[in-house]
Amino acid sequence: MTTPLPIAAPLDDPLYYLANFRSVLAWILSHHRDLLSRSETDRLQQFDSLPRAAQALLVRLVMRKGTLFRLDKLNYPELGVPLDQALEPLFKAAWLDPQPVLALEDLFRLLTRRELVVVFARRLEQSGLPSSVSKGAMRDALTTQTLPPAPLHSWWPDTSTQLVEVTDTPLFERVRLLFFGNLRQSWSEFVLTELGHQRYEKVEFKRTSRAFQSRAEVDAYLHLQRCREALEQEVSLAEVLAAIPSETAVNPWLESRRGRLLYALGHKAERGGQLDLAIQAYIQSSHSEARVRWLRVLERQGQLTEAVELAERSLASPVPAAQREAIERLLRRVARKLGRSAPVADPRPVIPVMDLGLPPLKDVSVEQAVARYLTEPDTVLFYVENTLINGLFGLLCWSAIYAPLPGAFFHPFHAGPADLYRDDFVTRRQALFDACLAALDRGDYREYIVQTYEQKQGIASPFVHWPSLDRTLLELALQCIPADHLKRMFRRLLEDPGQHRSGLPDLVQFWPEEGRYRLIEVKGPGDRLQDNQRRWFDYCLAQDIPVLLCQVQWMEPE
DNA sequence: TGGGCGCCGG
DNA sequence: TTCACACACTCCC
DNA sequence: GAGTGTGTGTCTCCGGCGCCCACA
Ligand SMILES: [Mn+2]
Ligand SMILES: [Mn+2]
């Protein structure tokens, strides 16, 4: 007996959300059972044996924000039974706590300002605050008094309001993680898909394809997530750092999450002036930018010889271009400070520049202003930034991007493959990408791109931003940009899809009659090329792809 | 009382 | 509740 | 020029509604 892949239930079912939830549970119990503990499996099976209305109510609450709810605010007529009847089995089996203990913070989220004024009437009077006091001011005044957590009627003996707290939040979060492979997506994916607000590519993945291979990986993910939440709060950074695992994660994907977290912590520490703590975090981080930050801290602390030594050691192994350039700049800077001869910077290609004086236009961006200024009867411009080249790439390589590799797709709600930004993303699919790009050599790429454009219209993709890619633009691009130019730009995208997705010029200009085009980056006064924009310029110039930097000055009207 | 914001839900 | 870009500010040559 | 932090638009759908708050 095979469990069907969860798909969005039809909305004419009043308990459609329960149908969705149950299909996920069945999927998890069938395909991820080895990643659940015995007690988790038992608990999920207990859920399955609850009365239907109780299940539905619990799912409603699980889908909502937070874990605490007021019964007097719940309104779910579709349950078909009185609220008390749906609640009773949930209390009995301890899915809901009828007497939750509330911190002051919880109280302020659950009660209205008007109610809080009643609850804290005495304390407000003592503090000399009027009953018209705002919620924020009231909270500030009360937090200084360190009031201990307590059930609602300890705070407010006169109330008839009842609260409940969902008790198994960690279990439901774990289920969501197993299913989606992330905690960014939520149960609402189902209804959004059913409503047609989001459309996803249908990928025929193997049933063995999943995000996690072991329970240890799931635990590691959840632990890092908790550390990240602690980082967002105003918790002591040293405590958060101590909680982050100090050993490198075996799974490269988890290690990259650990590295990014350590980097974020270091950055926060650096901004808060805790430089030693920042360095501790950067040292452990595998994120490439962490090394640059570590070096910058050394430089700021005046530890110049240490910085040089570390910089040179860093450059001895492969470093992404952005970080390599930052380290090289730092080396030149520090060498000057040390009075040593600075290493010579690589010569940069000369960037073609057009200077324009334009009258300032109201409600029109500088990019639009240039586009209008350059428009002539024989030429047309579009403000596309990254969307054109990424879009053409995404359309041509659609079949490679959505190829059902193990671990790339494992539920029906993927905008793109789960491993898109991992190091081996392209190499795992090299033959597939080569096959897609071969259409550029054969010459049938136009038909293929247009066909994909029509067939996949509106389907979410990490490379195709549909609203920016209207048909006229697409056809002009295919008419005016030579295949080998596309191929060169796509090859660069494939070198590092994460880094090279951005930095493309603002405008594209077409001359349809001549079958000619150019890419134009617009810079207003006080703006400069960003590093990733300059690297695209360097590449295009080296590859004979026509690019132009357009520097705008505002002309004061006389 | 009206604007603004966040949450909910199909 | 992100990402990519523009913009504003500081410091130093 | 270089480094850094911040603002802005736009991707996550959009109407209804409760609530907060500033104002009259
Ligand atoms: Mn731009
Ligand atoms: Mn620009």
XYZ file of C-alpha atoms (C1' of nucleotides) and ligand atoms in Angstrom:
607
model
C 0.000 0.000 0.000
C 1.645 3.219 -1.106
C 0.905 6.541 0.520
C -0.039 9.148 -2.069
C 2.021 12.303 -2.355
C 0.201 15.093 -0.548
C -1.577 17.447 -2.892
C -3.821 20.378 -2.060
C -7.329 19.292 -1.144
C -10.274 20.940 -2.946
C -11.681 23.951 -1.148
C -15.275 22.779 -1.251
C -14.334 20.525 1.638
C -14.930 22.761 4.696
C -12.142 20.888 6.499
C -9.756 21.106 3.530
C -6.918 22.119 5.861
C -7.374 18.937 7.890
C -7.269 16.854 4.722
C -3.991 18.527 3.759
C -2.515 18.072 7.199
C -3.498 14.433 7.419
C -2.017 13.677 4.019
C 1.280 15.151 5.196
C 1.176 13.075 8.369
C 0.542 9.934 6.356
C 3.425 10.816 4.043
C 5.764 11.459 6.960
C 4.764 8.255 8.750
C 5.316 6.312 5.579
C 8.517 7.904 4.211
C 10.225 9.461 7.216
C 9.349 7.099 9.993
C 13.008 6.226 10.546
C 13.649 9.903 11.306
C 11.056 9.980 14.063
C 11.487 8.689 17.586
C 9.182 6.018 18.915
C 7.342 8.535 21.091
C 6.885 10.925 18.160
C 5.439 8.168 16.005
C 3.105 7.131 18.810
C 1.994 10.700 19.338
C 1.191 11.200 15.662
C -0.809 7.996 15.666
C -2.728 9.245 18.708
C -3.572 12.323 16.724
C -4.949 10.128 13.997
C -7.376 8.499 16.413
C -8.813 11.776 17.721
C -12.366 12.744 16.702
C -12.456 14.633 13.449
C -13.550 17.969 14.940
C -10.789 17.798 17.556
C -8.184 17.119 14.885
C -9.462 20.014 12.817
C -9.411 22.439 15.733
C -5.884 21.466 16.686
C -4.701 21.892 13.096
C -6.320 25.344 12.998
C -4.315 26.363 16.068
C -1.077 24.760 14.864
C -1.337 26.738 11.634
C -1.700 30.021 13.475
C 0.979 32.236 14.908
C 2.112 31.509 18.447
C 0.965 28.757 20.795
C -1.416 30.621 23.135
C -5.038 31.328 22.258
C -8.143 32.811 23.895
C -11.159 30.566 23.600
C -13.481 33.571 23.401
C -11.783 34.645 20.169
C -11.969 31.320 18.358
C -14.562 31.096 15.620
C -14.551 27.896 13.579
C -18.139 27.094 12.601
C -16.928 24.553 10.028
C -16.042 22.166 12.869
C -19.752 21.332 13.004
C -19.785 20.789 16.778
C -19.716 23.145 19.775
C -16.226 24.321 20.660
C -16.309 22.548 24.019
C -16.977 19.255 22.321
C -13.970 19.672 20.038
C -11.817 20.770 22.958
C -12.609 17.968 25.352
C -10.540 15.194 23.688
C -7.672 17.650 23.189
C -7.528 18.399 26.905
C -7.913 14.751 27.769
C -5.002 13.630 25.630
C -2.959 16.693 26.594
C -2.753 18.254 23.129
C -3.886 21.475 24.750
C -2.992 22.894 28.150
C -6.029 24.603 29.738
C -3.944 26.418 32.364
C -0.942 27.859 30.520
C 1.589 29.861 32.492
C 1.979 33.336 31.046
C 4.945 35.644 31.040
C 4.224 39.355 30.990
C 5.045 39.361 27.291
C 2.369 36.699 26.617
C -0.194 38.655 28.579
C 0.426 41.732 26.478
C -0.048 39.773 23.276
C -3.284 38.121 24.431
C -5.098 40.962 26.187
C -6.215 44.252 24.750
C -5.014 47.542 26.085
C -8.396 48.113 27.698
C -8.180 44.790 29.565
C -4.612 45.370 30.655
C -5.578 48.686 32.206
C -8.039 46.768 34.401
C -5.535 44.019 35.230
C -2.827 46.460 36.239
C -5.020 49.213 37.682
C -3.165 49.192 41.017
C 0.294 49.264 39.531
C -0.622 51.997 37.078
C -1.924 54.096 39.908
C 1.252 53.523 41.912
C 3.380 54.482 38.913
C 1.221 57.538 38.334
C 0.232 56.414 34.850
C -3.191 57.434 33.502
C -5.651 54.810 32.272
C -5.177 56.239 28.783
C -1.586 54.971 28.817
C -0.424 53.238 25.635
C 0.302 49.547 25.574
C 3.985 50.142 24.901
C 4.409 52.557 27.814
C 2.534 50.206 30.112
C 4.783 47.318 29.124
C 7.919 49.383 29.664
C 6.752 50.417 33.118
C 5.886 46.843 34.110
C 8.939 45.052 32.697
C 11.124 46.886 35.187
C 9.206 45.164 37.987
C 10.175 41.590 36.928
C 6.760 40.007 37.415
C 6.973 36.177 37.505
C 5.071 34.025 34.986
C 1.678 32.794 36.192
C -1.640 31.414 34.921
C -4.180 33.910 33.661
C -6.337 34.097 36.777
C -3.349 34.842 38.950
C -2.815 37.907 36.806
C -6.518 38.618 36.488
C -8.712 36.881 39.122
C -11.970 38.407 37.855
C -11.769 37.167 34.298
C -13.958 34.545 32.718
C -11.680 34.326 29.692
C -10.130 30.912 29.094
C -6.825 30.253 27.413
C -5.247 27.216 25.833
C -1.698 26.442 24.820
C -0.704 24.007 22.092
C 1.666 21.603 23.797
C 3.257 19.676 20.937
C 4.582 22.594 18.928
C 8.080 21.053 18.622
C 6.620 17.885 17.133
C 4.562 19.779 14.566
C 7.538 21.929 13.681
C 9.577 18.800 13.138
C 6.911 17.368 10.866
C 6.850 20.572 8.848
C 10.651 20.469 8.557
C 10.669 16.857 7.409
C 8.063 17.587 4.779
C 9.313 20.886 3.349
C 13.007 20.445 4.117
C 12.947 23.970 5.561
C 11.020 26.004 8.115
C 10.427 28.896 5.760
C 7.454 27.261 4.091
C 4.227 26.739 5.949
C 0.962 24.856 5.749
C -0.557 27.697 3.764
C 1.379 26.503 0.688
C -1.433 24.046 0.138
C -4.275 26.537 0.023
C -2.263 29.100 -1.951
C -1.581 26.460 -4.568
C -5.187 25.352 -4.656
C -6.266 28.973 -5.115
C -3.809 29.307 -7.978
C -1.895 32.145 -6.336
C 1.231 30.079 -6.481
C 2.090 27.591 -9.144
C 4.906 25.088 -8.913
C 6.527 22.883 -11.511
C 5.396 19.286 -11.364
C 8.513 17.204 -10.856
C 8.296 13.425 -10.956
C 10.721 12.763 -8.154
C 11.431 9.373 -6.655
C 9.637 8.551 -3.433
C 12.992 7.965 -1.792
C 13.985 11.578 -2.433
C 13.970 13.555 0.783
C 15.701 16.413 2.572
C 17.219 14.524 5.492
C 18.965 11.200 5.620
C 19.295 10.819 9.373
C 17.672 11.995 12.556
C 20.961 13.583 13.578
C 20.706 15.897 10.577
C 17.178 16.915 11.529
C 18.260 17.558 15.103
C 21.221 19.602 13.907
C 18.975 21.716 11.691
C 16.526 22.357 14.523
C 19.324 23.215 16.917
C 20.821 25.739 14.501
C 17.372 27.196 14.027
C 17.011 27.719 17.772
C 20.425 29.386 17.879
C 19.375 31.677 15.034
C 16.237 32.651 16.934
C 18.323 33.374 20.015
C 20.555 35.560 17.874
C 17.571 37.631 16.756
C 16.537 38.145 20.369
C 18.552 40.345 22.641
C 20.330 37.375 24.175
C 23.986 37.600 25.160
C 26.050 36.865 22.069
C 28.599 34.881 24.062
C 25.839 32.554 25.221
C 24.566 32.049 21.688
C 28.073 31.353 20.445
C 28.564 28.769 23.166
C 25.354 27.062 22.032
C 26.421 26.760 18.398
C 28.124 23.409 17.752
C 31.878 23.937 17.651
C 32.617 20.979 15.434
C 32.147 21.106 11.677
C 28.920 19.496 10.512
C 29.418 16.363 8.418
C 26.674 17.292 5.977
C 27.979 20.171 3.774
C 24.543 21.752 3.575
C 24.222 21.877 7.362
C 27.799 23.072 7.638
C 26.981 25.966 5.355
C 24.025 26.854 7.591
C 26.301 26.695 10.626
C 28.833 28.883 8.830
C 26.249 31.506 7.931
C 24.962 31.582 11.494
C 28.460 32.023 12.913
C 29.078 34.767 10.379
C 25.882 36.574 11.354
C 26.802 36.294 15.014
C 30.287 37.615 14.363
C 28.909 40.519 12.402
C 26.520 41.416 15.184
C 29.307 41.176 17.757
C 31.534 43.335 15.584
C 28.917 46.044 15.330
C 28.435 45.891 19.087
C 32.153 46.395 19.634
C 32.768 42.866 20.938
C 35.713 42.299 18.649
C 37.204 39.285 20.394
C 33.871 37.508 20.316
C 33.493 38.428 16.660
C 36.839 36.865 15.826
C 35.944 33.685 17.705
C 32.835 33.374 15.549
C 34.610 34.224 12.291
C 37.372 31.696 12.965
C 34.828 28.885 13.189
C 32.716 30.033 10.268
C 33.048 28.332 6.899
C 31.254 31.232 5.215
C 33.710 32.816 2.789
C 32.878 36.350 3.899
C 33.799 35.459 7.491
C 37.473 35.337 6.573
C 37.274 38.861 5.158
C 35.583 40.130 8.316
C 38.209 38.442 10.498
C 40.904 40.197 8.508
C 39.123 43.547 8.767
C 38.920 43.199 12.549
C 42.645 42.418 12.712
C 43.311 45.474 10.570
C 41.122 47.685 12.742
C 42.892 46.382 15.854
C 46.230 47.304 14.291
C 47.429 43.702 14.174
C 48.852 44.336 10.740
C 51.517 41.651 10.430
C 49.033 39.045 11.634
C 46.575 40.332 9.040
C 49.102 40.040 6.225
C 50.058 36.554 7.279
C 46.444 35.402 7.461
C 45.519 37.104 4.194
C 48.296 35.393 2.301
C 47.447 32.063 3.844
C 43.800 32.603 2.855
C 44.623 33.375 -0.757
C 46.659 30.180 -1.038
C 43.443 28.163 -1.265
C 40.555 28.863 -3.639
C 38.452 31.877 -2.612
C 35.376 33.256 -4.411
C 36.100 36.349 -6.493
C 34.267 38.800 -4.237
C 36.215 37.774 -1.160
C 39.503 37.400 -3.050
C 39.254 40.974 -4.270
C 38.436 42.250 -0.777
C 41.457 40.393 0.624
C 43.720 41.718 -2.117
C 42.577 45.278 -1.425
C 43.225 44.721 2.252
C 46.703 43.390 1.533
C 47.590 46.487 -0.484
C 46.196 48.752 2.217
C 48.009 47.020 5.041
C 51.255 46.834 3.095
C 51.148 50.613 2.691
C 50.521 51.078 6.407
C 53.486 48.837 7.169
C 55.603 50.841 4.770
C 56.132 47.804 2.603
C 55.806 47.820 -1.146
C 52.187 47.130 -1.997
C 51.344 44.276 -4.359
C 50.292 45.621 -7.721
C 46.597 45.487 -8.514
C 45.578 43.576 -11.609
C 45.009 45.962 -14.497
C 41.320 46.515 -15.125
C 39.766 46.706 -18.562
C 38.800 50.204 -19.621
C 35.044 50.596 -19.237
C 33.304 52.564 -21.978
C 31.511 55.525 -20.445
C 28.833 57.902 -21.703
C 28.257 61.099 -19.739
C 24.735 62.481 -19.843
C 23.244 65.654 -18.474
C 19.536 65.203 -17.940
C 16.852 67.421 -16.457
C 15.522 65.898 -13.228
C 12.142 64.246 -13.814
C 9.531 63.879 -11.142
C 8.473 60.331 -10.252
C 10.857 58.840 -12.795
C 13.905 56.817 -11.799
C 17.254 57.737 -13.264
C 17.206 54.428 -15.161
C 13.851 55.261 -16.742
C 15.054 58.755 -17.552
C 18.038 57.397 -19.461
C 15.894 54.801 -21.205
C 13.545 57.541 -22.442
C 16.360 59.820 -23.445
C 18.048 57.148 -25.562
C 14.841 55.933 -27.213
C 14.763 56.720 -30.939
C 12.595 55.514 -33.805
C 15.033 52.702 -34.581
C 15.888 51.649 -31.033
C 14.062 50.567 -27.867
C 15.191 50.113 -24.258
C 14.012 48.028 -21.304
C 14.811 48.391 -17.618
C 15.594 44.768 -16.830
C 18.540 44.514 -14.412
C 19.073 40.791 -13.756
C 15.723 39.606 -15.003
C 16.473 39.321 -18.723
C 19.607 37.181 -18.719
C 18.491 35.126 -15.726
C 15.101 34.668 -17.360
C 16.507 33.518 -20.700
C 18.821 31.181 -18.836
C 16.013 29.800 -16.719
C 13.857 29.160 -19.769
C 16.582 27.494 -21.828
C 17.789 25.335 -18.950
C 14.348 24.589 -17.495
C 14.682 20.838 -17.946
C 18.071 20.738 -16.238
C 16.928 22.904 -13.337
C 13.850 20.766 -12.699
C 15.532 17.409 -13.299
C 14.398 15.019 -10.552
C 17.767 14.380 -8.904
C 17.684 12.739 -5.477
C 17.361 15.332 -2.737
C 16.579 18.152 -5.160
C 12.800 17.766 -5.098
C 10.767 15.981 -2.456
C 7.404 17.763 -2.165
C 5.040 19.522 -4.621
C 5.905 23.083 -3.566
C 9.452 23.685 -4.833
C 10.160 26.936 -6.685
C 13.574 25.478 -7.505
C 15.810 22.549 -6.593
C 16.751 22.371 -2.921
C 20.459 22.140 -3.788
C 20.500 25.182 -6.096
C 23.119 27.088 -4.171
C 25.323 24.197 -3.157
C 28.786 23.793 -4.616
C 27.995 20.694 -6.613
C 24.732 21.940 -8.086
C 26.056 22.348 -11.630
C 28.480 19.428 -11.645
C 25.710 17.051 -10.613
C 23.785 18.222 -13.695
C 26.662 19.017 -16.045
C 25.454 16.779 -18.862
C 21.936 18.182 -18.585
C 23.126 21.783 -18.747
C 25.462 20.980 -21.634
C 22.527 19.478 -23.483
C 20.439 22.614 -22.926
C 23.246 24.914 -23.999
C 23.855 22.812 -27.093
C 20.677 24.337 -28.518
C 22.633 27.590 -28.760
C 25.118 25.886 -31.103
C 22.442 24.114 -33.124
C 20.382 27.260 -33.449
C 17.032 25.929 -32.295
C 17.295 27.641 -28.914
C 14.796 30.372 -29.880
C 11.985 27.910 -30.477
C 12.864 26.077 -27.312
C 12.926 29.233 -25.171
C 9.670 30.562 -26.604
C 8.023 27.189 -26.160
C 9.100 26.996 -22.520
C 7.963 30.587 -22.041
C 4.492 29.634 -23.191
C 4.246 26.268 -21.474
C 5.619 27.314 -18.101
C 4.116 30.807 -17.910
C 3.602 31.800 -14.269
C 5.286 28.790 -12.681
C 7.552 29.913 -9.860
C 11.246 29.679 -10.744
C 14.371 31.077 -9.106
C 15.560 32.442 -12.466
C 12.375 33.569 -14.186
C 10.592 36.641 -12.891
C 7.513 36.480 -15.098
C 6.149 40.034 -14.664
C 9.457 41.461 -15.956
C 9.639 39.217 -18.980
C 6.965 40.259 -21.414
C 6.773 38.682 -24.797
C 7.988 41.697 -26.757
C 11.130 41.872 -24.631
C 11.730 38.159 -25.033
C 11.380 38.238 -28.798
C 13.566 41.315 -29.202
C 16.218 39.695 -27.045
C 16.194 36.533 -29.131
C 16.316 38.615 -32.298
C 19.133 40.952 -31.256
C 21.428 39.014 -28.903
C 23.651 36.509 -30.737
C 23.601 32.926 -29.528
C 27.272 32.908 -28.620
C 26.804 35.974 -26.423
C 24.015 34.189 -24.592
C 26.221 31.166 -24.273
C 29.045 33.161 -22.731
C 26.748 34.827 -20.213
C 25.066 31.521 -19.341
C 28.477 29.888 -18.847
C 29.290 32.575 -16.314
C 25.979 32.019 -14.550
C 26.778 28.328 -14.340
C 30.178 28.997 -12.797
C 28.405 30.229 -9.679
C 24.637 30.636 -9.927
C 24.409 32.163 -6.476
C 27.013 34.877 -7.006
C 26.513 35.612 -10.677
C 22.746 35.917 -10.595
C 23.112 39.608 -9.744
C 25.131 42.564 -10.962
C 23.841 42.675 -14.541
C 23.310 46.148 -16.033
C 20.119 48.158 -15.593
C 19.086 48.577 -19.215
C 19.132 46.630 -22.423
C 18.972 48.553 -25.695
C 17.869 46.891 -28.919
C 18.219 47.957 -32.549
C 15.804 45.472 -34.122
C 16.574 46.437 -37.748
C 20.288 45.931 -37.287
C 19.900 42.932 -34.966
C 22.131 44.735 -32.495
C 21.949 45.372 -28.748
C 23.914 46.653 -25.767
C 23.707 46.477 -21.995
C 23.766 49.782 -20.111
C 24.431 50.372 -16.442
C 23.067 53.733 -15.296
C 24.751 55.616 -12.491
C 23.295 58.757 -11.020
C 25.434 61.348 -9.252
C 26.968 59.841 -6.119
C 26.488 56.224 -7.211
C 29.259 53.880 -8.330
C 29.642 50.440 -9.809
C 29.288 47.777 -7.181
C 31.865 44.999 -7.105
C 29.602 42.387 -8.652
C 28.537 44.874 -11.347
C 32.174 45.598 -12.180
C 32.948 41.892 -12.442
C 30.121 41.474 -14.977
C 31.527 44.459 -16.890
C 35.003 42.946 -16.898
C 33.642 39.648 -18.141
C 31.487 41.202 -20.865
C 34.360 43.353 -22.113
C 36.649 40.330 -22.245
C 33.975 38.382 -24.131
C 33.125 41.165 -26.623
C 29.653 41.609 -25.186
C 28.657 45.258 -25.710
C 28.329 47.100 -22.388
C 28.221 50.771 -21.533
C 28.374 52.735 -18.314
C 26.118 55.774 -18.434
C 26.909 58.448 -15.872
C 24.132 60.950 -15.307
C 24.400 64.475 -13.982
C 21.228 66.428 -13.222
C 20.970 69.651 -15.201
C 19.250 72.462 -13.349
C 16.568 73.889 -15.620
C 17.267 77.581 -16.397
C -12.843 58.533 14.136
C -9.699 57.282 10.682
C -5.075 55.539 9.382
C -2.060 51.890 9.926
C -0.589 47.391 11.057
C -0.589 42.538 11.792
C -3.105 38.384 11.631
C -6.293 35.321 9.639
C -8.235 32.567 6.050
C -9.845 30.872 1.427
C 10.229 39.324 5.997
C 14.490 38.470 1.702
C 17.244 40.214 -1.835
C 19.358 43.473 -4.814
C 20.270 47.930 -5.544
C 20.975 52.874 -4.498
C 22.412 56.229 -1.404
C 24.650 58.588 2.579
C 28.164 58.861 5.613
C 33.083 58.340 7.435
C 37.929 57.899 7.054
C 42.081 58.306 4.613
C 45.140 59.137 0.823
C 38.412 55.449 -3.323
C 37.096 52.239 0.008
C 34.272 50.524 3.747
C 29.988 50.420 6.060
C 25.226 51.085 7.418
C 20.665 52.265 5.933
C 16.695 53.071 2.909
C 13.715 51.329 -0.849
C 11.143 48.622 -3.794
C 9.510 44.297 -4.656
C 8.986 38.389 -4.848
C 6.539 35.657 -1.471
C -2.206 36.953 -2.670
C -5.310 40.003 -0.941
C -9.751 41.405 1.481
C -11.593 41.610 6.136
C -11.072 42.716 10.647
C -9.519 43.551 15.378
C -6.678 46.363 17.618
C -3.592 50.342 18.595
C -2.828 54.983 18.512
C -2.829 59.768 17.321
C -5.895 63.071 16.700
C -10.285 65.900 17.229
Mn 20.130 49.100 -10.971
Mn 22.409 51.573 -11.933
